[in-house]
Amino acid sequence: MNKDVIYIEPEDDITDIIAKVKNAKTKIVALVPPKKAGVLRSVVNFKLIAKTALQHNKTVVLISTDENLVKFAQSVKMPVAKSLSSKPQLATDDEAEFDDADEESDIIEEEPETETSTSKSEKKDVKSDHEKSHKDDKKAEAAKVKKSEEVVTEDEIDEEADTDKKVAKKKSNQKVPNIKKYRTQIIIGSVFAVIMVVVLVWAFAFAPAAKVIVHVRTSDQGFSETIKLTTDQDKEDIDAGIFYMEEKAIEKTASADFEATGEVDKGTKASGTLTVKRTSPVSIVGNGRDAITIPVGTKFTYNGLTYVSTAASTLRAVDGKDFDTDTCKVSTSLVATCDLSKDVTTTVKIEAIENGDKYNMGAVNSGWTASISGATPTSSAAISGGTSKIVKIVSKDDLAAAEENLDITGESDAKKELIDENSDDAIVIKSSFNIENGQLSSSPALGEEVNGDTKPKVTKKTTYKVYTVSRDAVSQYIEKTVEEGLGDDTRTVYATGAGKDEEKVIAFFESYKNNNGEYTAKLKSTVKIGPRVTPEMISEKILGQKVGQVRTMLTSINGVADVEINRSYFWVTKIPSDINKVEIEITVD
């Protein structure tokens, strides 16, 4: 007779088995469990299978030699066979296993025919007896099965009634238990039951979650394009390959102590008065007769010492009364000059050009020279008040020597710092690196006095600058340019070498040039290209599916190298149907 054979998988649950029994096309269904079938280790599941078979008018036969499974089958009156070729038998209370003799009794063997009629007749009788004996055995077995399935007899009812009476009588003699005595246990048991229900609902309704990591196989492709750069953000046009570059700068300060060697006299200046007269002869016509003004700062020198006027003075204009006509002469240039008949003088206040007592001197009547024409210093009153106080100051020579000794070696460190500080959001154009040296300064300042034992310090600031371009802009441009060159939508760009989600920045700029404010550079990178696999595509295939099926299904997709499925808990065997409980990650190999 035809039968359907159902092989039970280790991961099948009772609902899977019941569904397979319902869908069987024949009335006889053979259940073949594996060596370790956890789902059949429960008599409740056997009862559910037997009930399903009865409802759908089918006979389920257990194919197994496992003692425990045979006992469960016995409890629900399910036939058992050792193999698919063995005849099924209904297990009894005294029989949990089947030996070879039982199996052989189900098989009828035929003797080879002989030519004599006597042997034929004997064989016929033997065969007839054997068949008769076999039929009697089958009738006895059927009767036994039938009896086990029949309603209990009257004697059994009477016997059971007597037993019930005895039990009732025994119970009537017993004391009624005090329920209040067990109130605490009942409450604890109820709370525990509620907690178990909550835990089970959480474990199977809320806790299941999964993370599916799909590893996509990609190939590398080089990228190289000449682009334009601008320092005006409004002129940026990524699609046209024009990028805004932002200036980044850091300032480094180098300083050092130095010795001050300059000296200056911090004393007081000598001062006095000087008599100045108009120089003779004087032109008798023209401007030569006009008054002569001696301005502030006019220099007068005596014996190598220089003094300057501290207030303006005037030598008055001359007229005919002031000339000595006997001395008049006409020069070759036809200019008539005459000596003055008397001195035209003025007094000028003077002061030494620097501090020091060396400018002090007594009154003198000659030896002075002046830096102004038309006037001649004649004599001076005593010049005094000059004092000397030599102090140490910072000189130009001191600053020049200190600058040469400054340790300005931070160029490589500054470049590294600029790159590190901006690599998260931008790509640094390394060839745009520039150094601007600041002015030298000192404390005390140039020309100032150095007090006591304090050592003066020289300081020099250096500014390091570089241009950067946004990683997002670069990544967007590379992706757009490469995708336009692919020509179809079956492949896509997985990594541009500049994306923010990429650990390592591969894209870089070279051949940076500044041609009268027009900036250009060459953008290079290595792009990863692979088949188009999206989270939306994956979610459509895996929601509600078993873990094993999902792994097999996804690895069969072209370009998928591997699949990792991380379940929230060990009892989760399926991908949740709720997309909010499923995380899908696409990674590149």
Coordinates of C-alpha atoms in Angstrom, one line a residue, residues 16-452:
D16 CA 5.7 21.8 11.3
I17 CA 5.0 18.1 11.9
I18 CA 1.2 18.5 12.2
A19 CA 1.2 20.6 9.0
K20 CA 3.1 17.8 7.2
V21 CA 0.6 15.2 8.4
K22 CA -2.3 17.3 7.3
N23 CA -0.7 17.8 3.8
A24 CA 0.0 14.1 3.3
K25 CA -1.6 12.8 0.2
T26 CA -2.1 9.2 1.4
K27 CA -4.0 7.8 4.3
I28 CA -0.8 6.1 5.7
V29 CA 1.9 8.4 6.9
A30 CA 5.3 7.2 8.1
L31 CA 7.1 9.5 10.6
V32 CA 10.9 9.1 10.5
P33 CA 12.5 11.0 13.4
P34 CA 16.3 11.7 13.6
K35 CA 18.4 10.3 16.4
K36 CA 17.9 13.4 18.5
A37 CA 14.4 14.7 18.0
G38 CA 13.6 17.0 20.9
V39 CA 10.1 17.7 19.6
L40 CA 9.1 14.0 20.0
R41 CA 10.3 13.8 23.6
S42 CA 6.9 14.8 24.9
V43 CA 3.8 12.6 25.1
V44 CA 1.7 15.8 24.6
N45 CA 3.1 16.2 21.1
F46 CA 2.3 12.5 20.3
K47 CA -1.3 13.1 21.4
L48 CA -1.5 16.1 19.1
I49 CA -0.2 14.1 16.2
A50 CA -2.6 11.3 16.9
K51 CA -5.5 13.7 17.2
T52 CA -4.6 15.4 13.9
A53 CA -4.4 12.0 12.2
L54 CA -7.8 11.0 13.5
Q55 CA -9.4 14.3 12.4
H56 CA -8.0 13.9 8.9
N57 CA -8.8 10.1 8.6
K58 CA -5.1 9.1 8.4
T59 CA -2.9 6.5 10.1
V60 CA 0.4 7.7 11.4
V61 CA 3.2 5.0 11.8
L62 CA 6.3 5.8 13.9
I63 CA 9.5 4.4 12.3
S64 CA 11.9 4.1 15.2
T65 CA 13.6 1.6 17.6
D66 CA 14.0 4.3 20.4
E67 CA 12.4 2.8 23.6
N68 CA 11.1 6.2 24.8
L69 CA 9.5 7.0 21.5
V70 CA 8.0 3.6 21.3
K71 CA 6.5 4.0 24.8
F72 CA 5.0 7.4 23.8
A73 CA 3.5 5.8 20.7
Q74 CA 2.1 3.0 22.8
S75 CA 0.4 5.6 25.1
V76 CA -1.6 7.0 22.1
K77 CA -2.0 3.7 20.3
M78 CA 0.2 4.7 17.4
P79 CA 1.6 1.8 15.3
V80 CA 5.3 1.4 15.3
A81 CA 7.8 -0.1 12.8
K82 CA 11.5 -0.6 13.0
S83 CA 12.1 0.4 9.4
L84 CA 10.1 1.5 6.3
S85 CA 10.2 -2.0 5.0
S86 CA 9.0 -3.6 8.2
K87 CA 5.3 -4.2 8.9
P88 CA 3.9 -1.8 11.5
Q89 CA 2.6 -3.2 14.8
L90 CA 0.6 -1.7 17.6
A91 CA 2.8 -1.6 20.8
T92 CA 1.3 -3.3 23.9
D93 CA 2.0 -2.9 27.6
D94 CA 4.2 -6.0 27.6
E95 CA 5.9 -5.2 24.4
A96 CA 8.1 -2.0 23.8
E97 CA 10.5 -3.4 21.2
F98 CA 10.3 -5.8 18.3
D99 CA 12.6 -8.7 17.7
D100 CA 13.6 -10.3 14.5
A101 CA 11.1 -13.2 15.0
D102 CA 8.1 -10.8 14.9
E103 CA 9.4 -9.2 11.7
E104 CA 10.0 -12.6 10.1
S105 CA 6.5 -13.7 11.0
D106 CA 5.1 -10.9 8.8
I107 CA 6.8 -12.2 5.7
I108 CA 5.5 -15.2 3.8
E109 CA 8.1 -17.2 2.0
E110 CA 7.3 -19.6 -0.9
E111 CA 8.9 -23.0 -1.5
P112 CA 10.2 -23.8 -4.9
E113 CA 7.7 -26.0 -7.0
T114 CA 8.5 -29.7 -7.8
E115 CA 7.2 -31.7 -10.8
T116 CA 5.5 -34.4 -8.6
S117 CA 1.9 -33.9 -7.8
T118 CA 2.5 -35.3 -4.3
S119 CA 4.9 -32.6 -3.3
K120 CA 2.5 -30.0 -4.8
S121 CA -0.3 -31.3 -2.7
E122 CA 1.9 -31.3 0.4
K123 CA 3.0 -27.8 -0.2
K124 CA -0.5 -26.7 -0.7
D125 CA -1.5 -28.2 2.6
V126 CA 1.4 -26.6 4.4
K127 CA 0.7 -23.3 2.8
S128 CA -2.9 -23.6 3.7
D129 CA -2.1 -24.3 7.3
H130 CA 0.5 -21.5 7.4
E131 CA -2.0 -19.1 6.0
K132 CA -4.7 -20.3 8.4
S133 CA -2.3 -19.8 11.3
H134 CA -1.3 -16.4 10.1
K135 CA -4.9 -15.4 9.8
D136 CA -5.7 -16.6 13.3
D137 CA -2.8 -14.5 14.6
K138 CA -4.0 -11.4 12.8
K139 CA -7.5 -11.9 14.1
A140 CA -6.2 -12.3 17.6
E141 CA -4.1 -9.1 17.2
A142 CA -7.0 -7.2 15.7
A143 CA -9.2 -8.3 18.6
K144 CA -6.6 -7.2 21.0
V145 CA -6.4 -3.8 19.3
K146 CA -10.2 -3.6 19.0
K147 CA -10.6 -4.4 22.7
S148 CA -8.1 -1.6 23.6
E149 CA -10.2 0.8 21.5
E150 CA -13.7 -0.4 22.7
V151 CA -15.7 1.3 25.4
V152 CA -15.2 -0.4 28.8
T153 CA -17.4 -3.5 29.6
E154 CA -20.1 -3.6 32.3
D155 CA -17.9 -5.6 34.6
E156 CA -15.2 -3.0 34.3
I157 CA -17.8 -0.3 35.0
D158 CA -19.0 -2.1 38.1
E159 CA -15.5 -2.6 39.2
E160 CA -14.7 1.0 38.7
A161 CA -17.9 2.1 40.5
D162 CA -16.9 0.0 43.5
T163 CA -13.5 1.6 43.4
D164 CA -15.1 5.0 43.3
K165 CA -17.2 4.2 46.3
K166 CA -14.3 3.1 48.3
V167 CA -12.4 6.2 47.4
A168 CA -15.4 8.4 48.2
K169 CA -15.8 6.7 51.5
K170 CA -12.1 7.1 52.3
K171 CA -12.3 10.8 51.4
S172 CA -15.4 11.2 53.6
N173 CA -13.4 9.9 56.5
Q174 CA -10.6 12.4 55.9
K175 CA -10.5 15.9 57.3
V176 CA -11.2 18.9 55.0
P177 CA -7.9 20.7 54.5
N178 CA -7.6 24.3 55.8
I179 CA -7.2 26.5 52.7
K180 CA -6.1 29.5 54.7
K181 CA -3.1 27.5 55.8
Y182 CA -1.8 27.3 52.2
R183 CA -2.7 30.9 51.3
T184 CA 0.9 32.1 51.2
Q185 CA 1.9 29.1 49.0
I186 CA -1.0 29.8 46.6
I187 CA -0.1 33.5 46.3
I188 CA 3.5 32.7 45.7
G189 CA 2.6 30.1 43.1
S190 CA 0.2 32.6 41.4
V191 CA 2.8 35.3 41.3
F192 CA 5.4 32.9 39.9
A193 CA 2.9 31.7 37.3
V194 CA 2.2 35.4 36.2
I195 CA 6.0 36.0 36.1
M196 CA 6.5 32.9 34.0
V197 CA 3.8 34.1 31.5
V198 CA 5.3 37.5 31.3
V199 CA 8.8 36.1 30.8
L200 CA 7.5 33.7 28.0
V201 CA 5.6 36.6 26.3
W202 CA 8.8 38.7 26.4
A203 CA 11.0 35.9 25.3
F204 CA 9.0 35.0 22.2
A205 CA 7.2 38.3 21.4
F206 CA 9.5 41.1 22.3
A207 CA 13.0 39.8 22.8
P208 CA 13.6 38.3 19.3
A209 CA 15.9 40.5 17.2
A210 CA 18.6 39.9 14.7
K211 CA 21.5 41.7 13.0
V212 CA 22.3 40.5 9.5
I213 CA 25.7 41.5 8.1
V214 CA 26.1 41.0 4.4
H215 CA 29.7 40.9 3.1
V216 CA 29.8 42.1 -0.5
R217 CA 32.7 41.2 -2.8
T218 CA 34.1 44.3 -4.6
S219 CA 36.9 45.2 -7.0
D220 CA 39.3 48.2 -7.0
Q221 CA 39.3 50.9 -9.7
G222 CA 41.6 53.8 -9.9
F223 CA 40.3 57.4 -10.1
S224 CA 42.1 60.5 -11.4
E225 CA 40.6 63.8 -12.4
T226 CA 41.9 67.4 -12.7
I227 CA 39.7 69.7 -10.6
K228 CA 39.5 73.4 -9.9
L229 CA 39.7 75.1 -6.5
T230 CA 38.3 78.4 -5.2
T231 CA 38.6 80.4 -2.0
D232 CA 35.1 81.8 -2.5
Q233 CA 32.5 79.5 -1.1
D234 CA 29.8 80.9 -3.3
K235 CA 31.6 79.8 -6.5
E236 CA 31.8 76.1 -5.4
D237 CA 30.1 73.8 -8.0
I238 CA 30.8 70.1 -7.1
D239 CA 29.1 68.7 -10.2
A240 CA 31.4 70.8 -12.4
G241 CA 34.4 69.8 -10.4
I242 CA 34.9 73.2 -8.6
F243 CA 35.7 72.8 -4.9
Y244 CA 35.8 75.3 -2.1
M245 CA 39.0 75.1 -0.2
E246 CA 39.2 76.5 3.3
E247 CA 42.4 77.9 4.9
K248 CA 43.5 76.3 8.1
A249 CA 46.3 77.8 10.2
I250 CA 48.1 77.1 13.5
E251 CA 50.6 79.4 15.2
K252 CA 53.8 78.3 16.8
T253 CA 56.0 80.5 19.1
A254 CA 59.7 80.1 19.6
S255 CA 61.5 81.9 22.4
A256 CA 64.9 82.0 24.1
D257 CA 66.8 84.0 26.6
F258 CA 69.8 86.1 25.5
E259 CA 72.5 88.4 26.9
A260 CA 72.0 92.2 26.5
T261 CA 75.3 94.0 25.5
G262 CA 74.0 97.4 24.6
E263 CA 74.8 100.4 26.8
V264 CA 73.3 103.9 27.2
D265 CA 73.8 106.9 29.4
K266 CA 70.7 107.4 31.4
G267 CA 72.0 110.6 33.1
T268 CA 71.0 114.2 32.3
K269 CA 71.9 116.5 29.4
A270 CA 74.1 119.6 29.8
S271 CA 72.5 122.9 28.7
G272 CA 73.4 126.6 28.3
T273 CA 73.2 129.6 26.0
L274 CA 75.1 130.5 22.8
T275 CA 75.6 133.9 21.1
V276 CA 75.1 133.9 17.4
K277 CA 75.7 136.8 15.0
R278 CA 74.9 137.4 11.3
T279 CA 77.8 136.4 9.1
S280 CA 79.6 139.3 7.3
P281 CA 79.7 140.5 4.4
V282 CA 76.0 140.7 3.6
S283 CA 74.4 141.2 0.2
I284 CA 73.1 144.8 0.0
V285 CA 70.2 143.9 -2.3
G286 CA 67.8 141.0 -2.5
N287 CA 66.9 138.4 0.1
G288 CA 70.4 138.6 1.7
R289 CA 69.2 141.5 3.9
D290 CA 66.1 139.5 5.3
A291 CA 65.9 138.2 8.8
I292 CA 67.4 134.8 9.5
T293 CA 65.4 132.3 11.7
I294 CA 67.4 129.7 13.7
P295 CA 64.9 126.8 14.2
V296 CA 64.7 124.3 17.0
G297 CA 67.1 121.5 16.5
T298 CA 69.8 123.5 14.8
K299 CA 73.1 121.8 15.5
F300 CA 76.1 123.6 17.0
T301 CA 79.4 121.9 17.6
Y302 CA 82.3 122.7 19.9
N303 CA 85.4 120.6 20.1
G304 CA 83.6 117.5 18.8
L305 CA 80.7 117.9 21.1
T306 CA 77.3 118.5 19.5
Y307 CA 74.5 120.6 20.9
V308 CA 71.1 121.5 19.5
S309 CA 68.9 124.5 19.9
T310 CA 65.9 124.0 22.1
A311 CA 64.0 127.2 21.1
A312 CA 63.7 129.1 17.9
S313 CA 65.7 132.4 17.6
T314 CA 65.9 135.2 15.0
L315 CA 68.7 137.3 13.6
R316 CA 66.9 140.6 12.5
A317 CA 67.0 141.9 9.0
V318 CA 69.7 144.6 8.1
D319 CA 69.3 148.0 6.4
G320 CA 71.7 150.6 5.0
K321 CA 72.7 151.9 8.5
D322 CA 74.2 148.5 9.3
F323 CA 76.6 148.5 6.2
D324 CA 80.2 149.7 6.1
T325 CA 80.2 151.2 2.6
D326 CA 84.0 151.3 2.6
T327 CA 84.0 147.5 2.4
C328 CA 81.5 147.0 -0.4
K329 CA 82.6 144.8 -3.2
V330 CA 81.1 143.4 -6.4
S331 CA 81.7 139.8 -7.1
T332 CA 82.2 138.2 -10.5
S333 CA 78.5 137.3 -10.4
L334 CA 77.8 141.0 -10.0
V335 CA 76.5 140.6 -6.5
A336 CA 77.4 143.6 -4.2
T337 CA 78.3 142.8 -0.6
C338 CA 79.4 144.9 2.3
D339 CA 80.6 144.3 5.8
L340 CA 78.4 145.1 8.6
S341 CA 79.4 148.2 10.5
K342 CA 78.2 146.5 13.8
D343 CA 77.3 142.9 14.9
V344 CA 73.7 141.8 14.6
T345 CA 73.4 139.1 17.2
T346 CA 70.8 136.8 19.1
T347 CA 71.0 134.4 22.0
V348 CA 70.2 130.7 21.4
K349 CA 69.3 128.1 24.0
I350 CA 71.2 124.9 23.5
E351 CA 71.3 121.4 25.0
A352 CA 73.6 118.4 24.5
I353 CA 72.4 115.8 22.1
E354 CA 72.9 113.1 24.8
N355 CA 73.4 112.6 28.5
G356 CA 76.7 112.8 30.1
D357 CA 79.0 115.1 32.1
K358 CA 81.4 115.4 29.3
Y359 CA 79.2 118.0 27.8
N360 CA 79.7 120.3 30.7
M361 CA 82.2 123.2 30.0
G362 CA 83.0 126.8 31.0
A363 CA 82.3 129.9 28.9
V364 CA 84.2 130.2 25.6
N365 CA 84.6 133.0 23.1
S366 CA 85.4 131.0 19.9
G367 CA 85.6 127.6 18.3
W368 CA 81.9 127.0 17.6
T369 CA 80.5 126.0 14.3
A370 CA 76.9 126.0 13.1
S371 CA 74.8 123.9 10.7
I372 CA 72.9 127.0 9.4
S373 CA 74.2 129.4 6.8
G374 CA 74.3 133.2 7.4
A375 CA 74.8 132.8 11.1
T376 CA 78.0 132.3 13.1
P377 CA 78.2 131.3 16.8
T378 CA 80.7 133.5 18.6
S379 CA 80.7 132.7 22.3
S380 CA 78.9 130.7 24.9
A381 CA 78.2 131.1 28.6
A382 CA 79.0 128.2 30.8
I383 CA 77.2 124.9 29.9
S384 CA 76.4 122.7 32.8
G385 CA 73.9 120.1 34.3
G386 CA 75.2 117.1 32.4
T387 CA 75.5 113.9 34.4
S388 CA 76.4 110.3 33.5
K389 CA 74.6 107.0 34.4
I390 CA 75.6 104.0 32.2
V391 CA 72.9 101.2 32.0
K392 CA 72.6 98.0 30.0
I393 CA 69.9 98.0 27.2
V394 CA 68.7 95.7 24.4
S395 CA 70.4 96.6 21.2
K396 CA 69.7 95.7 17.5
D397 CA 72.9 93.6 17.5
D398 CA 71.6 91.7 20.6
L399 CA 68.2 90.9 18.8
A400 CA 70.0 89.8 15.6
A401 CA 72.2 87.3 17.5
A402 CA 69.2 86.0 19.5
E403 CA 67.2 85.3 16.4
E404 CA 69.9 83.2 14.9
N405 CA 69.9 81.0 18.0
L406 CA 66.2 80.4 18.0
D407 CA 65.1 76.8 17.6
I408 CA 62.5 77.0 14.9
T409 CA 62.2 73.3 13.9
G410 CA 58.4 72.9 14.1
E411 CA 57.6 72.6 10.4
S412 CA 57.1 68.9 10.2
D413 CA 55.2 68.8 13.5
A414 CA 53.0 71.7 12.4
K415 CA 52.1 69.9 9.1
K416 CA 51.3 66.7 10.9
E417 CA 49.1 68.6 13.4
L418 CA 47.2 70.3 10.6
I419 CA 46.5 67.0 8.8
D420 CA 45.5 65.2 12.0
E421 CA 43.1 68.0 13.1
N422 CA 41.3 68.2 9.8
S423 CA 41.3 64.6 8.5
D424 CA 37.9 63.8 10.1
D425 CA 35.9 66.1 7.9
A426 CA 38.3 67.3 5.2
I427 CA 41.2 66.3 2.9
V428 CA 44.3 68.4 3.3
I429 CA 46.0 69.6 0.2
K430 CA 49.5 69.0 1.5
S431 CA 51.3 70.8 -1.3
S432 CA 49.5 74.0 -0.3
F433 CA 51.4 74.1 3.0
N434 CA 52.9 77.5 3.6
I435 CA 54.9 79.2 6.4
E436 CA 54.6 82.9 7.4
N437 CA 57.2 84.3 9.8
G438 CA 56.1 86.9 12.3
Q439 CA 58.1 89.8 13.6
L440 CA 60.8 89.4 16.3
S441 CA 60.0 90.9 19.7
S442 CA 61.8 91.0 23.0
S443 CA 61.3 91.7 26.6
P444 CA 62.6 94.2 27.5
A445 CA 62.0 95.8 24.1
L446 CA 64.6 97.2 21.8
G447 CA 66.5 100.1 23.5
E448 CA 64.9 99.5 26.9
E449 CA 67.0 99.0 30.1
V450 CA 67.7 95.6 31.4
N451 CA 67.1 95.7 35.1
G452 CA 69.2 93.8 37.6

